[in-house]
Amino acid sequence: MSDLKEIKTDLMVIGSGMAGMAAAMFAAGHGIDTVQVGISGEINFASGLLDVLGVHPVAKGTRWADPWEAIERLVHDEPLHPYAKLGIDRIQSAMDLCLDFLKQAGLSYQTSGRRNSKIVTPAGTVKTTYGVPRSMFAGIQALDNRTPTLLVGLSGLKGFSTRLIMETMGPSWPALERITVDLPNSTGELYAEHVARSMDLAANRRVLADLIKPGIGECRAVGLPAVLGIYRTNAALDDLETALGIPVFEIPTMVPAVTGLRLREAFEHRLAQLGVRAHYQQKVLETEALPDGRFQFLVGHQVPEARVLAKRAILATGRFFGKGLHADRLGIRESLFNLPVDQPDERSRWHHRDLLYPGGHPINRAGVMVDAQFRPINSNGDVIHSNLFAVGSILAHQDWIRQKCGSGLSIATAYGAVRTVAS
């Protein structure tokens, strides 16, 4: 252990999903010396949509056009929800700061003012969300106005079907047409990331525009799978709209998707510029609370490669997919600090007997309990470590998937925790 590289920092952010990226972003904004550790695969599964709150109550499936009004109702009905620790103003500030950060990183987002928008999914359903990439915004307007729209598919691209979208949307959006184009020099199965990287080149965008033109007819908008570049999406969108003469928009694809890769690249690049020291292909293997109040983290891929000494830490490891939580026959446990997890008192109560129970399963609301400063607490409300914070989907008393609040939950709770760290 003596030959390990030693790293000292004011703040250790553990996790590189949306919550971890947001925590590092806000810490950098406060000028806090920050080290971030986490395998960066989780954010690749992001849809690219920034939800705040779309559904409440979950059991009734009630959708909200105004996410802030929805949060007020949620907090009234579920006072233990993490949003209740923040207030509307702080959640709005967190989202505004994140949108500005992504714009500076070259990934522009748009909102419908302070309201939610409706966007078409790759299954042809409609999703309620708040912030969308600029490359998707014309799709919101086309859906709202039922604009005659040409859906463009790519031969060999899996996880995106213009036929499925048309069949599902047809009754409510009859003015849809579709074509499938064959990209040059492509045979067999196409991968969205490979297509997107090719669209970073202007010459390939011109070829795609020429393939689409014959199918436009009377259509007044064009929808494509989200493959318009990784680093030059804005340029790709502008080039296609100029060449076709009508609005163009992307439709999210099945995950893992290019949209998540764009977010990862934007965060990683911008955070590095702001001085965050990142170890994205490593993980925390061991942690220890030292007598002087600091934490010691052994960091590496399979074996320790560095020792990080941190005055404070933010836990943003996610739930089961991110391995922040682990479930076995004895119960659900937090994987790194062995923090108490609020959960049903018996394993048999993790799930309802009805697989599709409208209100979701109790296990979805299991997680780490925190106080108003996002410090983990036990069942008696006692703070476990005064310099440890937990944010994002690992938190108890929320069901981010069904409530459509995943990104907002991650961003806002990270904002709340970093405010405490900076105070």
Coordinates of C-alpha atoms in Angstrom, one line a residue:
M1 CA 0.0 0.0 0.0
S2 CA 2.9 2.4 0.6
D3 CA 3.7 2.5 -3.1
L4 CA 0.3 3.7 -4.1
K5 CA -0.1 7.1 -5.6
E6 CA -1.5 9.5 -3.0
I7 CA -4.1 12.1 -4.0
K8 CA -5.4 14.7 -1.6
T9 CA -8.7 16.6 -2.2
D10 CA -11.4 18.6 -0.6
L11 CA -14.2 16.6 -2.1
M12 CA -14.4 13.1 -3.5
V13 CA -17.4 12.4 -5.8
I14 CA -18.1 8.7 -6.1
G15 CA -20.1 7.9 -9.3
S16 CA -20.1 9.1 -12.9
G17 CA -23.8 8.8 -13.7
M18 CA -26.0 12.0 -13.9
A19 CA -25.9 12.6 -10.2
G20 CA -22.1 12.2 -10.0
M21 CA -21.5 14.4 -13.0
A22 CA -23.9 17.0 -11.6
A23 CA -22.1 16.9 -8.2
A24 CA -18.7 17.4 -9.8
M25 CA -20.2 20.2 -12.0
F26 CA -21.6 22.2 -9.0
A27 CA -18.5 21.6 -6.9
A28 CA -16.3 23.0 -9.8
G29 CA -18.7 25.9 -10.0
H30 CA -18.0 26.7 -6.3
G31 CA -14.2 26.4 -6.8
I32 CA -14.0 23.2 -4.6
D33 CA -11.0 21.0 -5.3
T34 CA -12.7 17.8 -6.6
V35 CA -11.7 14.3 -7.5
Q36 CA -14.3 12.1 -9.3
V37 CA -14.2 8.3 -9.5
G38 CA -16.5 6.0 -11.3
I39 CA -16.9 3.7 -14.3
S40 CA -18.6 5.9 -16.9
G41 CA -20.8 3.3 -18.5
E42 CA -24.0 4.1 -16.6
I43 CA -24.6 7.5 -18.3
N44 CA -24.4 5.8 -21.7
F45 CA -27.9 4.5 -21.0
A46 CA -29.3 8.0 -20.6
S47 CA -32.1 9.0 -23.0
G48 CA -30.7 12.5 -23.2
L49 CA -34.0 13.9 -21.9
L50 CA -33.9 15.9 -18.7
D51 CA -37.0 15.1 -16.7
V52 CA -38.0 17.1 -13.7
L53 CA -41.3 15.6 -12.7
G54 CA -43.8 14.2 -15.2
V55 CA -46.1 11.9 -13.3
H56 CA -47.9 12.1 -9.9
P57 CA -49.5 10.2 -8.4
V58 CA -47.9 7.2 -10.0
A59 CA -50.8 4.9 -9.3
K60 CA -53.1 7.1 -11.3
G61 CA -50.5 7.9 -14.0
T62 CA -51.4 11.6 -13.9
R63 CA -49.2 13.6 -16.2
W64 CA -48.4 17.2 -15.5
A65 CA -47.8 20.1 -18.0
D66 CA -46.3 22.2 -15.2
P67 CA -43.5 20.3 -13.4
W68 CA -43.3 22.9 -10.6
E69 CA -46.9 22.6 -9.7
A70 CA -46.5 18.9 -9.8
I71 CA -43.6 19.1 -7.3
E72 CA -45.7 21.1 -4.9
R73 CA -48.4 18.4 -5.0
L74 CA -45.8 15.7 -4.7
V75 CA -44.2 17.2 -1.7
H76 CA -47.6 17.7 -0.1
D77 CA -48.5 14.0 -0.7
E78 CA -45.0 12.5 -0.1
P79 CA -43.1 14.7 2.4
L80 CA -40.2 12.2 2.6
H81 CA -39.5 12.5 -1.2
P82 CA -36.0 14.0 -1.7
Y83 CA -37.5 17.0 -3.5
A84 CA -39.1 18.0 -0.2
K85 CA -35.6 18.9 1.1
L86 CA -35.0 21.5 -1.6
G87 CA -37.9 23.7 -2.5
I88 CA -38.9 24.9 -6.0
D89 CA -36.4 27.8 -6.2
R90 CA -33.4 25.5 -5.6
I91 CA -34.6 22.9 -8.0
Q92 CA -35.2 25.5 -10.7
S93 CA -31.7 27.0 -10.0
A94 CA -30.1 23.6 -10.3
M95 CA -31.8 22.9 -13.6
D96 CA -30.9 26.3 -15.0
L97 CA -27.2 25.9 -14.0
C98 CA -27.1 22.5 -15.6
L99 CA -28.6 23.6 -18.8
D100 CA -26.1 26.5 -19.0
F101 CA -23.2 24.1 -18.2
L102 CA -24.2 21.8 -21.1
K103 CA -24.6 24.8 -23.5
Q104 CA -21.0 25.9 -22.6
A105 CA -19.9 22.3 -23.2
G106 CA -21.4 22.4 -26.7
L107 CA -24.5 20.4 -26.1
S108 CA -27.5 22.8 -26.3
Y109 CA -30.8 22.0 -24.7
Q110 CA -34.2 23.7 -25.0
T111 CA -37.3 23.9 -22.8
S112 CA -40.9 25.0 -23.4
G113 CA -40.4 27.8 -21.0
R114 CA -41.1 26.5 -17.5
R115 CA -43.4 23.8 -18.7
N116 CA -43.0 20.2 -19.6
S117 CA -43.0 19.0 -23.2
K118 CA -44.3 15.9 -24.9
I119 CA -41.9 13.9 -27.1
V120 CA -42.2 10.8 -29.3
T121 CA -40.3 7.8 -28.1
P122 CA -38.8 5.0 -30.3
A123 CA -41.9 2.9 -29.4
G124 CA -44.2 5.5 -30.8
T125 CA -45.5 6.4 -27.4
V126 CA -45.5 10.0 -25.9
K127 CA -43.2 10.9 -23.0
T128 CA -43.5 13.9 -20.7
T129 CA -40.2 15.6 -20.1
Y130 CA -38.7 19.0 -19.4
G131 CA -35.4 19.7 -21.2
V132 CA -34.6 18.2 -24.6
P133 CA -31.5 18.4 -26.8
R134 CA -31.8 21.2 -29.4
S135 CA -31.7 18.5 -32.0
M136 CA -35.0 17.1 -30.8
F137 CA -37.0 20.3 -30.1
A138 CA -38.6 20.6 -33.5
G139 CA -40.1 17.2 -32.9
I140 CA -42.0 18.6 -29.9
Q141 CA -43.5 21.3 -32.1
A142 CA -44.3 18.8 -34.9
L143 CA -46.2 16.6 -32.4
D144 CA -48.0 19.5 -30.9
N145 CA -49.2 20.8 -34.3
R146 CA -49.5 17.4 -35.9
T147 CA -47.3 18.7 -38.7
P148 CA -47.1 16.4 -41.8
T149 CA -43.8 14.7 -41.1
L150 CA -41.5 12.3 -42.8
L151 CA -40.0 9.6 -40.6
V152 CA -36.6 8.4 -41.9
G153 CA -35.3 5.0 -41.0
L154 CA -31.8 3.6 -41.7
S155 CA -31.4 0.1 -43.2
G156 CA -29.8 -2.2 -40.6
L157 CA -30.2 0.1 -37.6
K158 CA -31.6 -1.8 -34.7
G159 CA -33.8 -0.3 -32.0
F160 CA -35.6 2.2 -34.2
S161 CA -38.6 1.4 -36.4
T162 CA -40.5 4.0 -38.4
R163 CA -43.2 1.4 -39.0
L164 CA -43.7 0.9 -35.2
I165 CA -43.9 4.7 -34.6
M166 CA -46.4 5.1 -37.4
E167 CA -48.6 2.3 -36.3
T168 CA -48.6 3.5 -32.7
M169 CA -49.0 7.2 -33.5
G170 CA -51.3 6.9 -36.5
P171 CA -54.6 7.4 -34.8
S172 CA -53.5 10.6 -33.2
W173 CA -51.0 11.8 -35.8
P174 CA -52.3 10.7 -39.2
A175 CA -50.0 13.0 -41.2
L176 CA -47.0 10.8 -41.0
E177 CA -45.0 9.3 -43.9
R178 CA -42.0 7.1 -43.7
I179 CA -39.0 6.0 -45.8
T180 CA -36.0 3.8 -45.2
V181 CA -32.6 4.8 -46.7
D182 CA -29.5 2.8 -47.3
L183 CA -26.3 4.6 -46.2
P184 CA -23.4 4.1 -48.6
N185 CA -20.8 1.5 -47.8
S186 CA -22.9 0.0 -45.1
T187 CA -24.1 -3.6 -45.1
G188 CA -25.7 -5.7 -42.4
E189 CA -26.4 -4.4 -38.9
L190 CA -25.7 -0.7 -38.2
Y191 CA -24.7 0.7 -34.8
A192 CA -26.0 4.0 -33.8
E193 CA -22.7 5.2 -32.4
H194 CA -20.9 4.4 -35.7
V195 CA -23.5 6.2 -37.7
A196 CA -23.4 9.2 -35.4
R197 CA -19.6 9.5 -35.6
S198 CA -19.9 9.4 -39.4
M199 CA -22.4 12.3 -39.3
D200 CA -19.8 14.5 -37.6
L201 CA -18.4 14.8 -41.1
A202 CA -20.1 17.3 -43.4
A203 CA -19.7 15.2 -46.5
N204 CA -21.7 12.3 -45.0
R205 CA -24.4 14.8 -43.9
R206 CA -24.7 15.9 -47.5
V207 CA -25.1 12.3 -48.6
L208 CA -27.9 11.7 -46.0
A209 CA -29.7 14.9 -47.1
D210 CA -29.6 13.7 -50.8
L211 CA -31.1 10.4 -49.8
I212 CA -34.0 12.0 -47.9
K213 CA -35.0 14.7 -50.4
P214 CA -36.9 12.4 -52.8
G215 CA -39.2 11.3 -50.0
I216 CA -40.2 14.7 -48.6
G217 CA -43.2 15.4 -50.9
E218 CA -45.8 17.4 -48.9
C219 CA -44.1 16.8 -45.5
R220 CA -43.2 19.9 -43.5
A221 CA -40.7 18.3 -41.1
V222 CA -38.3 15.3 -41.0
G223 CA -37.7 13.0 -38.0
L224 CA -34.7 10.7 -37.8
P225 CA -33.2 8.4 -35.2
A226 CA -30.8 10.2 -32.8
V227 CA -27.6 9.7 -34.9
L228 CA -26.8 13.2 -36.0
G229 CA -23.2 13.3 -34.7
I230 CA -21.5 13.0 -31.4
Y231 CA -19.5 16.2 -31.2
R232 CA -21.0 18.3 -34.0
T233 CA -24.8 17.6 -33.6
N234 CA -25.7 21.3 -33.9
A235 CA -23.8 21.6 -37.1
A236 CA -25.3 18.4 -38.4
L237 CA -28.8 19.6 -37.6
D238 CA -28.2 23.0 -39.3
D239 CA -26.8 21.4 -42.4
L240 CA -29.7 19.0 -42.9
E241 CA -32.3 21.8 -42.3
T242 CA -30.5 24.0 -44.8
A243 CA -30.3 21.2 -47.4
L244 CA -33.9 20.1 -46.9
G245 CA -35.5 23.4 -46.3
I246 CA -37.7 22.2 -43.5
P247 CA -37.3 21.5 -39.7
V248 CA -35.4 18.4 -38.8
F249 CA -35.5 16.6 -35.5
E250 CA -34.1 13.5 -33.8
I251 CA -36.1 10.8 -32.1
P252 CA -34.5 9.0 -29.2
T253 CA -33.4 5.5 -29.9
M254 CA -33.4 2.5 -27.6
V255 CA -30.6 2.5 -25.0
P256 CA -27.6 2.4 -24.8
A257 CA -27.9 5.4 -27.1
V258 CA -25.9 8.1 -28.7
T259 CA -27.7 10.6 -26.5
G260 CA -26.1 9.2 -23.4
L261 CA -22.7 9.2 -25.1
R262 CA -23.1 12.9 -26.0
L263 CA -23.9 13.7 -22.3
R264 CA -20.9 11.8 -21.1
E265 CA -18.5 13.4 -23.6
A266 CA -19.9 16.9 -22.8
F267 CA -19.6 16.4 -19.0
E268 CA -16.1 14.8 -19.2
H269 CA -14.7 17.5 -21.5
R270 CA -16.1 20.5 -19.6
L271 CA -15.3 19.1 -16.1
A272 CA -11.7 18.6 -17.1
Q273 CA -11.5 22.2 -18.3
L274 CA -12.9 23.3 -14.8
G275 CA -10.2 21.4 -13.0
V276 CA -12.0 18.3 -11.8
R277 CA -9.5 15.4 -11.5
A278 CA -11.4 12.4 -13.0
H279 CA -10.7 8.7 -12.8
Y280 CA -13.6 7.5 -15.0
Q281 CA -12.4 4.0 -15.7
Q282 CA -11.7 3.2 -12.0
K283 CA -13.9 2.5 -9.0
V284 CA -13.6 2.8 -5.2
L285 CA -12.5 -0.6 -4.0
E286 CA -12.2 0.2 -0.3
T287 CA -13.1 3.1 2.0
E288 CA -12.1 4.0 5.5
A289 CA -13.1 6.8 7.9
L290 CA -9.8 8.1 9.4
P291 CA -9.3 9.3 13.0
D292 CA -8.6 12.9 11.7
G293 CA -12.1 13.0 10.1
R294 CA -11.0 12.5 6.5
F295 CA -12.0 9.5 4.3
Q296 CA -9.4 7.2 2.7
F297 CA -10.4 5.6 -0.6
L298 CA -8.5 2.9 -2.4
V299 CA -9.1 3.5 -6.1
G300 CA -8.4 1.3 -9.1
H301 CA -9.9 -1.0 -11.7
Q302 CA -9.4 -4.4 -10.2
V303 CA -6.6 -3.7 -7.7
P304 CA -5.8 -0.5 -5.8
E305 CA -3.8 2.0 -7.9
A306 CA -4.2 5.1 -5.9
R307 CA -5.1 6.3 -2.4
V308 CA -7.4 9.3 -2.2
L309 CA -7.6 11.3 1.0
A310 CA -10.7 13.5 1.0
K311 CA -12.1 15.9 3.6
R312 CA -15.7 15.2 2.3
A313 CA -17.4 12.8 0.0
I314 CA -20.5 12.6 -2.1
L315 CA -22.0 9.2 -2.8
A316 CA -23.6 9.1 -6.2
T317 CA -23.4 5.5 -7.1
G318 CA -27.0 4.9 -8.2
R319 CA -29.1 1.9 -7.4
F320 CA -28.8 -1.7 -8.5
F321 CA -27.6 -1.1 -12.1
G322 CA -24.9 1.3 -10.9
K323 CA -24.1 -1.1 -8.0
G324 CA -24.8 1.5 -5.3
L325 CA -27.3 -0.9 -3.9
H326 CA -27.0 -4.7 -3.6
A327 CA -29.8 -7.1 -2.9
D328 CA -29.5 -10.7 -1.7
R329 CA -31.7 -13.0 0.4
L330 CA -30.8 -11.2 3.6
G331 CA -31.9 -7.8 2.3
I332 CA -30.8 -4.7 0.5
R333 CA -27.5 -3.0 1.5
E334 CA -25.5 0.0 0.4
S335 CA -22.4 -1.3 -1.3
L336 CA -19.6 1.0 -0.2
F337 CA -20.1 2.5 3.3
N338 CA -22.6 -0.2 4.4
L339 CA -25.1 2.7 5.1
P340 CA -28.6 1.8 6.5
V341 CA -31.1 1.2 3.7
D342 CA -34.8 2.0 4.2
Q343 CA -36.6 -1.1 2.8
P344 CA -39.6 -3.3 3.4
D345 CA -39.1 -5.3 6.7
E346 CA -39.5 -8.6 4.8
R347 CA -38.1 -9.7 1.5
S348 CA -41.5 -11.1 0.6
R349 CA -42.8 -7.5 0.6
W350 CA -40.4 -6.2 -2.0
H351 CA -42.9 -6.7 -4.7
H352 CA -46.6 -6.7 -5.2
R353 CA -48.2 -9.9 -6.5
D354 CA -49.3 -8.0 -9.6
L355 CA -46.2 -7.6 -11.8
L356 CA -47.7 -4.5 -13.5
Y357 CA -49.1 -2.9 -10.3
P358 CA -49.8 0.7 -11.3
G359 CA -48.2 2.2 -8.2
G360 CA -44.9 0.3 -8.7
H361 CA -43.2 -2.1 -6.3
P362 CA -41.9 -1.2 -2.8
I363 CA -38.4 -2.2 -3.7
N364 CA -38.3 0.8 -6.1
R365 CA -38.5 3.2 -3.2
A366 CA -35.8 1.5 -1.1
G367 CA -32.7 3.5 -0.6
V368 CA -30.4 5.6 1.7
M369 CA -32.1 8.0 4.1
V370 CA -30.7 11.5 4.4
D371 CA -31.3 14.6 6.4
A372 CA -32.0 18.1 5.0
Q373 CA -28.4 18.5 4.1
F374 CA -28.3 15.1 2.3
R375 CA -26.2 13.5 5.0
P376 CA -27.0 9.8 5.4
I377 CA -28.9 9.0 8.6
N378 CA -30.1 5.9 10.4
S379 CA -33.6 5.0 11.3
N380 CA -33.4 7.2 14.4
G381 CA -32.5 10.2 12.3
D382 CA -28.9 10.3 13.5
V383 CA -26.2 11.5 11.1
I384 CA -23.7 8.7 10.3
H385 CA -20.8 10.8 8.9
S386 CA -21.1 14.6 9.1
N387 CA -18.9 14.9 6.0
L388 CA -20.6 12.3 3.8
F389 CA -23.5 13.1 1.5
A390 CA -25.7 10.9 -0.7
V391 CA -27.5 12.1 -3.9
G392 CA -29.4 10.8 -6.9
S393 CA -31.3 7.6 -7.4
I394 CA -29.7 5.8 -4.4
L395 CA -32.0 7.9 -2.1
A396 CA -35.0 6.5 -0.4
H397 CA -38.7 7.5 -0.8
Q398 CA -38.7 8.1 -4.6
D399 CA -39.5 6.1 -7.7
W400 CA -37.7 8.1 -10.4
I401 CA -38.6 5.8 -13.3
R402 CA -42.4 6.0 -12.8
Q403 CA -42.4 9.6 -11.6
K404 CA -40.4 10.7 -14.6
C405 CA -37.9 12.7 -12.5
G406 CA -34.6 10.9 -12.9
S407 CA -32.4 13.7 -14.2
G408 CA -34.1 16.4 -12.0
L409 CA -33.7 14.2 -8.9
S410 CA -30.0 13.7 -9.7
I411 CA -29.2 17.3 -10.5
A412 CA -31.3 18.9 -7.7
T413 CA -30.0 16.7 -4.9
A414 CA -26.4 17.1 -6.1
Y415 CA -27.0 20.9 -6.0
G416 CA -28.4 20.6 -2.5
A417 CA -25.5 18.5 -1.2
V418 CA -22.8 20.8 -2.8
R419 CA -24.4 23.9 -1.3
T420 CA -23.9 22.3 2.1
V421 CA -20.3 21.4 1.2
A422 CA -19.6 24.9 0.1
S423 CA -21.2 26.6 3.1

